[in-house]
Coordinates of C-alpha atoms and ligand atoms in Angstrom, one line a residue:
M1 CA 29.1 -45.2 196.5
P2 CA 30.1 -45.6 192.9
D3 CA 32.1 -42.9 191.1
I4 CA 29.7 -40.5 189.5
E5 CA 30.8 -38.8 186.3
K6 CA 29.6 -35.4 185.5
L7 CA 29.0 -36.2 181.9
I8 CA 29.2 -39.4 179.8
I9 CA 29.2 -39.0 176.0
I10 CA 28.1 -41.9 173.9
G11 CA 29.3 -41.8 170.3
S12 CA 32.4 -40.5 168.6
G13 CA 31.5 -39.0 165.3
P14 CA 31.8 -35.2 164.8
A15 CA 29.0 -34.6 167.3
G16 CA 30.4 -36.8 170.1
W17 CA 34.0 -35.5 169.8
T18 CA 33.0 -31.9 169.5
A19 CA 30.8 -32.3 172.6
A20 CA 33.9 -33.8 174.3
I21 CA 36.1 -30.9 173.3
Y22 CA 33.7 -28.3 174.7
A23 CA 32.8 -30.3 177.8
A24 CA 36.5 -30.9 178.6
R25 CA 37.3 -27.3 178.2
A26 CA 34.4 -26.5 180.6
N27 CA 36.1 -28.8 183.2
L28 CA 33.4 -31.4 183.0
N29 CA 36.0 -34.1 182.7
P30 CA 33.9 -36.0 180.2
L31 CA 34.1 -39.8 179.7
I32 CA 33.3 -41.0 176.2
F33 CA 32.2 -44.4 174.9
A34 CA 33.8 -44.0 171.5
G35 CA 32.7 -47.3 170.1
R36 CA 34.7 -50.3 168.9
A37 CA 35.8 -50.8 165.3
K38 CA 34.0 -53.8 163.9
Q39 CA 35.2 -55.5 160.7
I40 CA 31.6 -56.6 159.9
P41 CA 29.4 -54.7 159.1
T42 CA 32.0 -52.3 157.8
T43 CA 29.8 -49.3 158.5
E44 CA 30.5 -49.6 162.3
L45 CA 33.6 -47.7 163.1
P46 CA 34.4 -45.3 165.9
G47 CA 34.5 -41.9 164.3
G48 CA 31.2 -42.5 162.6
Q49 CA 30.5 -42.4 158.9
L50 CA 33.5 -40.2 158.2
M51 CA 35.7 -43.2 158.8
L52 CA 34.2 -44.6 155.6
T53 CA 34.7 -41.4 153.6
T54 CA 37.8 -40.9 151.6
E55 CA 38.4 -37.2 150.9
V56 CA 36.3 -34.7 152.8
E57 CA 36.3 -31.4 150.8
N58 CA 33.4 -29.6 152.5
Y59 CA 34.6 -29.4 156.1
P60 CA 35.6 -25.8 156.7
G61 CA 39.2 -25.1 157.6
F62 CA 40.7 -27.6 155.2
P63 CA 41.0 -25.8 151.8
H64 CA 42.8 -28.7 150.2
G65 CA 40.6 -31.4 151.8
I66 CA 41.3 -34.0 154.4
T67 CA 40.5 -37.7 154.6
G68 CA 37.6 -38.7 156.9
P69 CA 39.7 -40.9 159.2
V70 CA 42.4 -38.3 159.6
L71 CA 39.8 -35.6 160.3
M72 CA 38.3 -37.8 163.0
S73 CA 41.6 -38.5 164.6
H74 CA 42.2 -34.8 164.8
F75 CA 38.8 -34.5 166.6
A76 CA 39.8 -37.2 169.0
S77 CA 43.3 -35.8 169.7
Q78 CA 41.8 -32.4 170.4
A79 CA 39.3 -33.9 172.8
V80 CA 41.9 -35.9 174.6
R81 CA 44.3 -32.9 174.8
F82 CA 41.8 -31.1 177.0
G83 CA 41.2 -34.1 179.3
T84 CA 38.5 -36.3 177.7
R85 CA 38.8 -39.9 178.9
I86 CA 37.9 -42.9 176.7
V87 CA 36.5 -46.3 177.9
S88 CA 38.7 -49.1 176.4
D89 CA 40.0 -52.7 176.9
R90 CA 42.8 -51.1 179.0
G91 CA 40.4 -49.4 181.3
I92 CA 39.8 -45.6 181.1
I93 CA 42.5 -44.1 178.9
S94 CA 43.5 -40.6 178.0
E95 CA 45.1 -41.1 174.6
A96 CA 43.7 -41.1 171.1
A97 CA 44.5 -43.8 168.5
P98 CA 47.3 -43.0 166.0
E99 CA 46.3 -40.8 163.2
G100 CA 43.8 -42.3 160.7
T101 CA 43.6 -45.7 162.4
P102 CA 40.4 -47.1 163.9
A103 CA 40.8 -47.9 167.6
F104 CA 40.0 -51.6 168.0
D105 CA 40.0 -51.5 171.8
W106 CA 37.6 -48.7 172.5
H107 CA 34.3 -49.8 174.0
D108 CA 30.7 -49.6 172.9
A109 CA 27.9 -48.7 175.3
K110 CA 25.6 -51.7 175.5
S111 CA 22.7 -50.2 177.3
V112 CA 21.6 -47.3 179.5
D113 CA 19.2 -46.9 182.4
L114 CA 17.6 -43.5 182.3
S115 CA 14.9 -44.2 184.9
R116 CA 16.7 -42.2 187.6
R117 CA 19.7 -40.1 188.3
P118 CA 22.6 -40.7 188.3
F119 CA 22.0 -42.4 185.0
K120 CA 23.7 -45.8 184.3
V121 CA 25.6 -46.7 181.2
V122 CA 26.6 -50.3 180.8
G123 CA 29.7 -51.0 178.7
E124 CA 30.2 -54.0 176.4
D125 CA 32.1 -55.8 179.2
D126 CA 29.1 -55.3 181.6
A127 CA 31.0 -52.6 183.6
V128 CA 28.5 -50.1 184.9
Y129 CA 29.3 -46.3 184.8
H130 CA 27.2 -43.6 186.5
A131 CA 26.7 -40.0 185.3
Q132 CA 24.7 -37.0 186.2
S133 CA 24.2 -36.1 182.6
L134 CA 24.5 -37.8 179.2
I135 CA 25.0 -36.8 175.6
I136 CA 23.8 -39.3 173.0
A137 CA 25.7 -38.9 169.7
T138 CA 25.5 -42.3 168.3
G139 CA 24.8 -41.2 164.7
A140 CA 23.0 -43.1 162.0
T141 CA 24.5 -45.6 159.6
A142 CA 23.8 -45.5 155.9
N143 CA 22.0 -48.5 154.7
W144 CA 23.9 -50.6 152.2
I145 CA 22.6 -53.1 149.7
G146 CA 24.7 -55.8 151.5
L147 CA 26.8 -57.1 148.7
K148 CA 30.4 -58.3 149.3
N149 CA 31.9 -56.3 146.4
E150 CA 29.9 -53.2 147.3
Q151 CA 31.5 -53.2 150.8
R152 CA 35.0 -54.1 149.4
L153 CA 35.0 -51.2 146.9
A154 CA 33.4 -48.7 149.4
Q155 CA 36.2 -49.5 151.9
Q156 CA 39.0 -49.2 149.4
G157 CA 37.8 -45.9 147.8
G158 CA 36.9 -47.8 144.6
G159 CA 34.1 -45.6 143.5
V160 CA 31.3 -47.0 145.7
S161 CA 29.9 -44.5 148.3
A162 CA 26.8 -43.9 150.4
C163 CA 27.1 -40.1 150.3
A164 CA 27.1 -38.2 147.0
V165 CA 27.4 -34.8 148.8
C166 CA 30.6 -36.1 150.5
D167 CA 32.3 -37.9 147.6
G168 CA 30.5 -36.9 144.4
A169 CA 32.8 -34.1 143.5
L170 CA 36.0 -36.2 143.7
P171 CA 38.0 -36.3 140.4
I172 CA 37.4 -40.1 140.0
F173 CA 33.8 -39.4 139.3
R174 CA 34.2 -36.5 136.8
N175 CA 32.4 -37.0 133.5
K176 CA 31.8 -40.7 134.3
E177 CA 28.6 -42.6 134.0
L178 CA 27.3 -42.9 137.5
A179 CA 24.3 -44.6 139.2
V180 CA 22.4 -43.9 142.4
V181 CA 20.4 -46.8 144.0
G182 CA 17.1 -45.8 145.6
G183 CA 13.8 -44.1 144.9
G184 CA 13.5 -41.7 147.8
D185 CA 14.3 -38.0 148.2
S186 CA 17.9 -38.7 149.0
A187 CA 18.4 -40.7 145.8
I188 CA 16.9 -37.9 143.7
E189 CA 18.8 -35.2 145.5
E190 CA 22.1 -37.2 145.1
A191 CA 21.4 -37.9 141.4
T192 CA 20.7 -34.2 140.8
Y193 CA 23.8 -33.2 142.6
L194 CA 25.9 -35.7 140.7
T195 CA 24.8 -34.3 137.3
K196 CA 27.0 -31.3 138.0
Y197 CA 30.0 -33.5 137.5
A198 CA 28.9 -36.7 135.7
G199 CA 28.0 -37.7 132.2
T200 CA 24.8 -39.6 132.7
V201 CA 23.4 -40.4 136.1
Y202 CA 21.2 -43.5 136.3
I203 CA 18.7 -44.0 139.1
I204 CA 18.3 -47.7 139.8
H205 CA 15.0 -48.3 141.6
R206 CA 13.4 -51.6 142.5
R207 CA 9.8 -50.5 141.7
D208 CA 8.0 -48.6 138.9
Q209 CA 7.2 -45.6 141.2
L210 CA 9.4 -43.3 143.1
R211 CA 8.9 -42.8 146.8
A212 CA 10.3 -39.3 146.6
S213 CA 8.2 -36.2 146.9
K214 CA 6.5 -34.8 143.8
I215 CA 8.7 -31.8 143.4
M216 CA 11.8 -34.0 143.6
V217 CA 10.4 -36.5 141.0
E218 CA 9.7 -33.6 138.6
R219 CA 13.2 -32.4 139.1
A220 CA 14.6 -35.8 138.2
M221 CA 12.3 -36.2 135.2
N222 CA 13.2 -32.8 133.8
N223 CA 16.9 -33.3 134.1
P224 CA 18.2 -34.6 130.7
K225 CA 21.3 -36.1 132.4
I226 CA 19.2 -38.4 134.7
K227 CA 17.8 -41.7 133.4
I228 CA 15.7 -43.9 135.6
L229 CA 16.0 -47.6 135.4
W230 CA 12.7 -49.0 136.8
N231 CA 12.2 -52.3 138.4
K232 CA 15.9 -53.1 138.8
V233 CA 18.0 -54.3 141.7
V234 CA 21.8 -54.4 141.9
E235 CA 22.8 -58.1 142.2
D236 CA 26.6 -57.5 142.1
V237 CA 29.1 -54.7 141.8
L238 CA 31.8 -55.4 139.2
G239 CA 35.4 -54.3 139.2
D240 CA 38.7 -55.1 141.0
K241 CA 40.5 -51.9 142.2
S242 CA 37.6 -49.7 141.3
I243 CA 34.1 -50.2 140.0
S244 CA 33.6 -51.0 136.3
G245 CA 29.8 -51.6 136.4
V246 CA 26.9 -53.4 138.1
K247 CA 24.9 -56.5 137.4
L248 CA 21.2 -55.7 137.4
K249 CA 18.2 -58.0 137.9
D250 CA 14.8 -57.0 136.6
T251 CA 12.3 -57.4 139.5
V252 CA 9.4 -58.1 137.1
D253 CA 10.7 -60.6 134.6
G254 CA 13.9 -61.8 136.4
S255 CA 16.2 -61.0 133.5
T256 CA 19.7 -59.9 134.2
S257 CA 21.9 -57.3 132.5
E258 CA 25.2 -55.4 133.0
L259 CA 25.5 -51.6 133.2
P260 CA 29.0 -50.1 132.8
L261 CA 29.6 -47.4 135.5
G262 CA 32.4 -45.3 136.9
G263 CA 30.7 -44.8 140.3
L264 CA 27.8 -46.1 142.4
F265 CA 26.0 -44.2 145.1
V266 CA 23.8 -46.1 147.5
A267 CA 20.9 -43.9 148.8
I268 CA 18.5 -46.4 150.3
G269 CA 18.0 -44.6 153.7
H270 CA 19.8 -44.4 157.0
T271 CA 19.2 -46.2 160.3
P272 CA 19.7 -44.1 163.5
A273 CA 21.6 -45.9 166.3
T274 CA 18.9 -45.7 168.9
K275 CA 18.2 -49.4 169.6
F276 CA 20.4 -49.5 172.7
L277 CA 18.2 -46.9 174.3
N278 CA 15.5 -49.6 174.6
G279 CA 12.6 -47.2 174.3
Q280 CA 13.8 -44.9 177.2
L281 CA 14.0 -41.7 175.0
E282 CA 11.2 -40.4 172.9
L283 CA 11.9 -41.2 169.2
D284 CA 10.1 -40.0 166.0
E285 CA 8.4 -42.4 163.6
K286 CA 11.7 -43.1 161.9
K287 CA 13.4 -43.9 165.2
Y288 CA 15.5 -40.7 165.4
I289 CA 15.7 -39.1 168.9
K290 CA 13.0 -36.4 169.3
L291 CA 14.3 -33.1 170.7
K292 CA 12.1 -31.3 173.2
D293 CA 13.0 -28.0 171.6
P294 CA 14.3 -28.0 168.0
Y295 CA 16.8 -25.1 168.8
R296 CA 18.3 -27.0 171.8
T297 CA 19.6 -30.5 172.4
T298 CA 17.3 -31.4 175.2
T299 CA 15.4 -34.7 175.1
N300 CA 12.3 -35.8 177.0
V301 CA 14.5 -37.0 179.9
E302 CA 16.0 -34.2 181.9
G303 CA 19.8 -34.3 181.9
V304 CA 20.0 -36.3 178.7
F305 CA 21.0 -34.4 175.6
A306 CA 21.3 -35.6 172.0
A307 CA 23.3 -34.3 169.0
G308 CA 24.3 -35.2 165.4
D309 CA 22.8 -37.6 163.0
V310 CA 21.0 -39.6 165.7
V311 CA 18.5 -36.6 165.8
D312 CA 18.9 -35.3 162.3
S313 CA 17.5 -37.1 159.2
V314 CA 17.7 -34.0 157.1
Y315 CA 21.1 -32.3 157.0
R316 CA 23.4 -35.2 158.1
Q317 CA 26.7 -33.3 157.5
A318 CA 29.8 -33.5 159.6
V319 CA 29.8 -29.7 160.2
T320 CA 26.1 -29.7 161.3
A321 CA 26.8 -32.6 163.6
A322 CA 29.8 -30.9 165.1
G323 CA 27.7 -27.7 165.6
M324 CA 25.1 -29.8 167.5
G325 CA 27.8 -31.5 169.6
C326 CA 28.9 -28.0 170.7
K327 CA 25.3 -27.1 171.6
A328 CA 24.9 -30.3 173.6
A329 CA 28.0 -29.7 175.6
I330 CA 26.9 -26.1 176.4
D331 CA 23.4 -27.4 177.3
A332 CA 24.8 -30.1 179.5
E333 CA 27.2 -27.6 181.2
R334 CA 24.3 -25.2 182.0
W335 CA 22.0 -28.0 183.2
L336 CA 24.7 -29.3 185.5
A337 CA 25.4 -25.9 186.9
E338 CA 21.7 -25.7 187.8
H339 CA 21.3 -29.2 189.1
E340 CA 24.6 -30.3 190.6
G341 CA 25.1 -31.0 194.2
Ligands
LIG401 P1 13.6 -43.2 152.1 O1 12.6 -42.2 151.9 O2 13.4 -44.3 153.2 O3 13.8 -44.0 150.7 C1 14.6 -45.1 150.6 C2 14.5 -45.6 149.2 O4 15.4 -46.7 149.0 C3 13.1 -46.1 148.8 O5 12.8 -45.7 147.5 C4 13.3 -47.6 148.9 O6 12.5 -48.3 147.9 C5 14.7 -47.8 148.5 N1 15.3 -49.0 149.2 C6 15.3 -49.3 150.5 N2 15.9 -50.4 150.7 C7 16.4 -50.9 149.5 C8 17.1 -52.0 149.1 N3 17.6 -52.9 150.0 N4 17.4 -52.1 147.8 C9 17.0 -51.2 146.9 N5 16.3 -50.1 147.2 C10 16.0 -50.0 148.5 O7 15.0 -42.6 152.5 P2 15.7 -41.2 152.0 O8 15.5 -41.0 150.6 O9 17.1 -41.3 152.5 O10 14.9 -40.2 152.8 C11 14.9 -40.2 154.2 C12 14.0 -39.0 154.7 O11 14.8 -37.8 154.5 C13 12.7 -38.9 154.0 O12 11.7 -38.4 154.9 C14 13.0 -37.8 153.0 O13 11.8 -37.1 152.6 C15 14.0 -36.9 153.7 N6 14.8 -36.2 152.7 C16 14.4 -35.0 152.2 C17 15.2 -34.3 151.3 C18 14.7 -33.0 150.7 O14 13.6 -32.7 151.0 N7 15.5 -32.3 150.1 C19 16.4 -34.9 150.8 C20 16.8 -36.1 151.3 C21 16.0 -36.8 152.3 P3 10.9 -48.4 148.0 O15 10.4 -47.1 147.6 O16 10.6 -49.5 147.1 O17 10.6 -48.7 149.5

C-alpha cells in the first residue's frame, strides 16, 4: 500500500500557503507542491504573482509595506514552522527557502487523477503521491505582451507592471505619464485607478472599440486624465534601468511612433493555471475552476477544494486569496473528519 497523505496542496501563492498554515495547525500534516521557479517565462515562480511584485502596500499588517517575495517567504516559513512538508529535488523537505529567494528545487505537480480516492498527484519527476483530499491553489498568471524589454523591466522593478492596484501607488509613478495596454474592464479600471496618482494615463488598445462594459467605457471617456490611443500595439518597451517610453505600431496603417512614459501597465487578461487538471474539474467558460457553492471552496469532485486566483477572476488580491486558502483548509479538515477511515 502506498503512503496516503491526508491533504496535498498544489500551488504556493497566498492561497496555497495559507491553506498549508491552517491545515498544518489542524494536524493534517499537509504536503505542498509549491512549484519550481522557472527563468522563462518569468511569470512562473513559486509564491505566485507576488514574486513579481516589488512593494506590496495593501496587505494588512505591514503599515510600511513589504516586498512581494519577502511576504511570500514569510508565508512559507510560517507554513513550515507548523509542519508543512514541501516536495523538492531533495525529496520531501521541511524547510522554506531563504527570505526573498525563489526556490529552484521545489517541484511542480504535472498531473492529477481525480477519478477515484485516494487521489493521485504526479510530480514533475513522475513520482506518484496519494491523498485523501486536495486543495488546488495554482493561481492565474497575468498575460504579458511577450516583449523582451517588457519582461526585463518588469523583473527589475523598472516601471513595468501587470497590476496597477498592486504597484500604481508607488512613488516612481507619481505625476508621471503612464499607459495601460488593453481594452477590457481591467484596463479601464486600472487606468481610472492610476489617474489618482498620474499625470495623463494613456490606454493603448489594438482595435477601434473597447471590449469593456458600457459603464466602464463611459467612465474612461469622461475622465479628462485618460486618453485612448486606438489601433495601436506596443512593439517595444524603451529604457535601460527604468522605462522611458514605448514604441507603438498602428494596426491600420502600419506606421510607428514613440510615446514617452514613466510607467507601463499591461492589462490584457489572466490565464488560470488549470490545464494540468486535464478536464477533471468543472471549469467556467474562462477556464477558472467552478465552485459548487460560491461561499465555500468545494468543487464538483468530493474531497477536492479550490482557492485563490484559480477560481477568482474578479478580486485577484493577495488578501482575498489568503482568505480563500483559509476557507479551503477548514473545508478540507471538516470533510476529512466526516470521511476518514
Ligand atoms: P478581457 O476582458 O479578456 O480583456 C482583455 C483585453 O486585452 C481585450 O481588450 C483584448 O483586446 C486585449 N488584449 C488581449 N491580448 C492582447 C495582446 N496580446 N495585445 C494587446 N491587447 C491584447 O480581460 P480583463 O479586462 O482582465 O477582464 C477579465 C474579466 O474580468 C472580464 O470578464 C471582465 O468583465 C472582468 N472584470 C470586471 C471588472 C469590473 O467589473 N469592475 C474589472 C476587471 C475585470 P481585444 O478586445 O481586441 O480582444
